[in-house]
């Protein structure tokens, strides 16, 4: 079956613009995660959804970042007033259910965001 | 705070040689530890997790709570093992996030 998909694969925008990044998790996976990976770094947690609700948004760096998952499937990460420091690969992952001893997180291919 | 340290940014070995990728963690509770791998132009994928105690593609990793380490080992490296390897930690008790190290790029030379 299909894995986690993310669109677009690449996004180039100008400083100050608004962007939306989309994640389609594996069908039936209730848990969805967003991570950000800057050059030379490991993935850094942003937000976790269990179903439609954000169970942990402690990784969002500031209020310019927001994510939704209105129907418990597709999620959109929204970034307002983009800054050059937002340039990174944004990764989405899903798992069958949440919980520290739970199933594997399956990662998408990522969206490479470049802010000029 | 949880932290994962991978001291080697780059590691180069010859085919058939043993390989060890180091991982140390900082966490006051009982963590769940993972190794993720990213092959060239592929997505990040789980290699192994300490609770399953499996050997995947010849790799093993033992959790040493005394030394707070979870080093990844393989007795005989293969060229196809060349990849980025990330050690990650999940905290016990409801926190769902993975905390990753910065990664080690392994190159296995012919």
Short mmCIF file of C-alpha atoms in Angstrom, two decimals:
data_model
loop_
_atom_site.label_atom_id
_atom_site.label_comp_id
_atom_site.label_asym_id
_atom_site.label_seq_id
_atom_site.Cartn_x
_atom_site.Cartn_y
_atom_site.Cartn_z
CA UNK A 1 0.00 0.00 0.00
CA UNK A 2 0.95 3.65 -0.25
CA UNK A 3 3.20 5.15 2.37
CA UNK A 4 3.07 8.62 3.86
CA UNK A 5 2.97 11.25 1.13
CA UNK A 6 3.84 14.92 1.34
CA UNK A 7 3.20 17.78 -1.05
CA UNK A 8 4.82 19.73 -2.45
CA UNK A 9 8.20 18.04 -2.55
CA UNK A 10 9.87 21.42 -2.92
CA UNK A 11 8.64 24.88 -2.06
CA UNK A 12 10.49 28.12 -2.70
CA UNK A 13 9.01 31.26 -1.26
CA UNK A 14 9.97 34.79 -0.38
CA UNK A 15 10.51 36.13 3.09
CA UNK A 16 7.25 37.25 4.62
CA UNK A 17 5.01 34.98 2.57
CA UNK A 18 2.56 32.36 3.83
CA UNK A 19 3.05 28.65 3.03
CA UNK A 20 1.09 25.46 3.55
CA UNK A 21 2.62 22.02 3.59
CA UNK A 22 0.44 18.95 3.26
CA UNK A 23 0.78 15.46 4.69
CA UNK A 24 -1.25 12.36 3.77
CA UNK A 25 -0.67 9.66 6.38
CA UNK A 26 -1.02 5.93 5.89
CA UNK A 27 -4.68 5.00 5.83
CA UNK A 28 -5.91 4.00 9.26
CA UNK A 29 -3.06 5.61 11.17
CA UNK A 30 -4.47 7.73 13.95
CA UNK A 31 -1.21 9.31 15.07
CA UNK A 32 0.51 11.95 12.93
CA UNK A 33 3.73 13.84 13.61
CA UNK A 34 5.52 16.80 12.07
CA UNK A 35 9.28 17.21 12.34
CA UNK A 36 11.68 19.77 10.91
CA UNK A 37 15.19 18.90 9.76
CA UNK A 38 17.69 21.66 9.23
CA UNK A 39 20.92 21.10 7.33
CA UNK A 40 23.33 18.90 9.27
CA UNK A 41 20.83 18.20 12.04
CA UNK A 42 18.55 15.36 12.98
CA UNK A 43 14.78 15.73 12.73
CA UNK A 44 13.31 18.00 15.40
CA UNK A 45 9.81 17.41 16.72
CA UNK A 46 7.18 20.06 16.03
CA UNK A 47 3.71 18.70 16.77
CA UNK A 48 1.81 15.45 17.31
CA UNK A 49 -1.82 14.71 16.50
CA UNK A 50 -3.89 11.88 17.89
CA UNK A 51 -6.95 11.84 15.68
CA UNK A 52 -8.09 15.40 15.03
CA UNK A 53 -6.57 16.98 18.10
CA UNK A 54 -3.06 18.24 18.69
CA UNK A 55 -1.91 16.17 21.67
CA UNK A 56 1.50 17.84 21.90
CA UNK A 57 2.48 21.07 20.14
CA UNK A 58 5.44 21.83 22.37
CA UNK A 59 7.87 21.77 19.47
CA UNK A 60 6.30 24.57 17.45
CA UNK A 61 8.94 27.32 17.55
CA UNK A 62 6.57 30.30 17.70
CA UNK A 63 3.05 31.41 16.82
CA UNK A 64 3.87 31.76 13.14
CA UNK A 65 3.61 27.98 12.95
CA UNK A 66 0.25 26.24 13.07
CA UNK A 67 -1.00 22.79 12.05
CA UNK A 68 -4.43 21.27 11.58
CA UNK A 69 -5.89 17.85 11.00
CA UNK A 70 -9.62 18.54 10.72
CA UNK A 71 -10.85 15.08 9.75
CA UNK A 72 -8.23 13.00 11.46
CA UNK A 73 -6.43 12.09 8.26
CA UNK A 74 -4.69 14.73 6.12
CA UNK A 75 -2.73 17.36 7.99
CA UNK A 76 -1.57 20.79 6.92
CA UNK A 77 1.35 22.66 8.45
CA UNK A 78 0.94 26.40 8.02
CA UNK A 79 3.73 28.94 8.34
CA UNK A 80 2.95 32.65 8.37
CA UNK A 81 5.38 35.49 7.62
CA UNK A 82 8.12 33.07 6.64
CA UNK A 83 11.69 33.86 7.61
CA UNK A 84 14.95 32.66 6.08
CA UNK A 85 15.55 30.60 9.22
CA UNK A 86 12.45 28.54 8.41
CA UNK A 87 14.30 26.96 5.49
CA UNK A 88 14.49 23.23 6.19
CA UNK A 89 13.06 19.86 5.24
CA UNK A 90 9.68 19.36 6.90
CA UNK A 91 8.96 15.70 7.62
CA UNK A 92 5.65 14.08 8.38
CA UNK A 93 5.28 10.68 10.03
CA UNK A 94 2.33 8.53 10.99
CA UNK A 95 1.80 5.52 13.20
CA UNK A 96 -1.07 3.17 13.84
CA UNK A 97 -1.68 4.74 17.24
CA UNK A 98 0.21 6.88 19.66
CA UNK A 99 1.88 5.80 22.87
CA UNK A 100 5.52 5.52 23.82
CA UNK A 101 5.60 1.76 23.43
CA UNK A 102 3.48 1.81 20.32
CA UNK A 103 3.97 1.14 16.68
CA UNK A 104 6.63 2.35 14.34
CA UNK A 105 6.53 5.87 12.97
CA UNK A 106 6.53 5.79 9.16
CA UNK A 107 8.07 8.86 7.54
CA UNK A 108 7.17 10.68 4.39
CA UNK A 109 9.71 11.94 1.85
CA UNK A 110 9.60 15.46 3.24
CA UNK A 111 8.98 18.92 1.82
CA UNK A 112 12.07 21.03 1.24
CA UNK A 113 11.18 24.62 2.07
CA UNK A 114 13.48 27.41 0.91
CA UNK A 115 12.79 30.96 2.03
CA UNK A 116 14.63 33.55 -0.05
CA UNK B 1 15.45 17.42 29.18
CA UNK B 2 16.02 14.59 26.75
CA UNK B 3 19.07 14.64 24.58
CA UNK B 4 20.70 12.24 22.12
CA UNK B 5 24.35 12.57 21.20
CA UNK B 6 26.02 10.95 18.23
CA UNK B 7 29.67 11.96 18.54
CA UNK B 8 30.73 10.96 15.05
CA UNK B 9 29.45 13.01 12.15
CA UNK B 10 31.28 10.81 9.63
CA UNK B 11 32.46 7.21 9.83
CA UNK B 12 34.30 5.39 7.09
CA UNK B 13 35.16 1.68 7.10
CA UNK B 14 36.15 -0.94 4.57
CA UNK B 15 33.82 -3.71 3.42
CA UNK B 16 34.01 -6.67 5.78
CA UNK B 17 35.28 -4.64 8.71
CA UNK B 18 33.32 -4.30 11.95
CA UNK B 19 31.41 -1.09 12.45
CA UNK B 20 30.11 0.64 15.56
CA UNK B 21 28.03 3.81 15.50
CA UNK B 22 27.94 5.47 18.88
CA UNK B 23 24.87 6.89 20.59
CA UNK B 24 24.59 8.32 24.09
CA UNK B 25 21.44 9.68 25.62
CA UNK B 26 20.40 11.86 28.49
CA UNK B 27 17.07 11.13 30.16
CA UNK B 28 16.14 10.66 33.78
CA UNK B 29 13.46 8.02 33.21
CA UNK B 30 13.30 4.79 31.22
CA UNK B 31 13.61 5.63 27.55
CA UNK B 32 12.73 3.72 24.45
CA UNK B 33 15.64 3.83 22.01
CA UNK B 34 15.63 3.50 18.23
CA UNK B 35 17.96 3.53 15.29
CA UNK B 36 16.64 5.06 12.06
CA UNK B 37 18.43 4.86 8.72
CA UNK B 38 18.20 6.99 5.59
CA UNK B 39 19.68 5.54 2.42
CA UNK B 40 20.56 7.86 -0.45
CA UNK B 41 17.42 9.43 -1.97
CA UNK B 42 15.14 7.39 0.28
CA UNK B 43 13.00 8.32 3.23
CA UNK B 44 13.85 7.84 6.86
CA UNK B 45 12.99 4.34 8.06
CA UNK B 46 13.20 2.41 11.28
CA UNK B 47 16.15 0.05 11.51
CA UNK B 48 15.65 -1.36 14.97
CA UNK B 49 14.30 -0.61 18.45
CA UNK B 50 15.71 -1.83 21.71
CA UNK B 51 12.52 -3.39 23.05
CA UNK B 52 12.24 -5.82 20.16
CA UNK B 53 15.83 -7.07 20.58
CA UNK B 54 15.95 -7.96 16.90
CA UNK B 55 18.90 -8.15 14.57
CA UNK B 56 18.06 -6.29 11.37
CA UNK B 57 20.35 -6.54 8.33
CA UNK B 58 23.02 -7.88 10.67
CA UNK B 59 22.86 -4.84 12.96
CA UNK B 60 22.36 -5.08 16.70
CA UNK B 61 22.17 -2.52 19.46
CA UNK B 62 22.19 -3.06 23.20
CA UNK B 63 20.80 -0.56 25.66
CA UNK B 64 23.32 0.09 28.43
CA UNK B 65 21.53 2.05 31.11
CA UNK B 66 24.67 2.40 33.23
CA UNK B 67 26.55 4.13 30.44
CA UNK B 68 23.36 5.63 28.92
CA UNK B 69 24.41 4.29 25.56
CA UNK B 70 22.75 2.50 22.64
CA UNK B 71 25.56 1.84 20.20
CA UNK B 72 24.79 0.23 16.84
CA UNK B 73 27.07 -2.59 15.76
CA UNK B 74 27.63 -4.86 12.81
CA UNK B 75 30.45 -7.41 12.64
CA UNK B 76 30.99 -7.26 8.86
CA UNK B 77 30.01 -4.06 7.05
CA UNK B 78 28.64 -4.19 3.50
CA UNK B 79 28.73 -1.47 0.86
CA UNK B 80 24.92 -1.28 0.93
CA UNK B 81 25.12 -0.23 4.59
CA UNK B 82 26.37 3.19 3.47
CA UNK B 83 23.73 5.64 4.71
CA UNK B 84 22.86 8.23 7.36
CA UNK B 85 22.07 6.71 10.72
CA UNK B 86 20.08 8.49 13.39
CA UNK B 87 19.70 7.42 16.99
CA UNK B 88 16.42 8.49 18.58
CA UNK B 89 14.76 8.42 21.98
CA UNK B 90 11.14 8.37 23.05
CA UNK B 91 10.36 9.21 26.65
CA UNK B 92 8.18 6.89 28.71
CA UNK B 93 4.90 8.16 30.02
CA UNK B 94 2.81 9.53 27.21
CA UNK B 95 5.21 11.77 25.31
CA UNK B 96 4.95 10.76 21.70
CA UNK B 97 7.78 12.67 20.19
CA UNK B 98 11.08 11.23 19.04
CA UNK B 99 14.23 13.11 20.00
CA UNK B 100 16.91 12.53 17.38
CA UNK B 101 20.66 12.82 17.39
CA UNK B 102 22.41 14.73 14.63
CA UNK B 103 23.21 11.57 12.73
CA UNK B 104 26.30 9.71 11.56
CA UNK B 105 27.09 9.28 7.89
CA UNK B 106 28.50 5.81 7.37
CA UNK B 107 30.53 5.08 4.26
CA UNK B 108 31.57 1.52 3.54
CA UNK B 109 34.40 1.44 1.03
CA UNK B 110 34.97 -1.51 -1.34
#
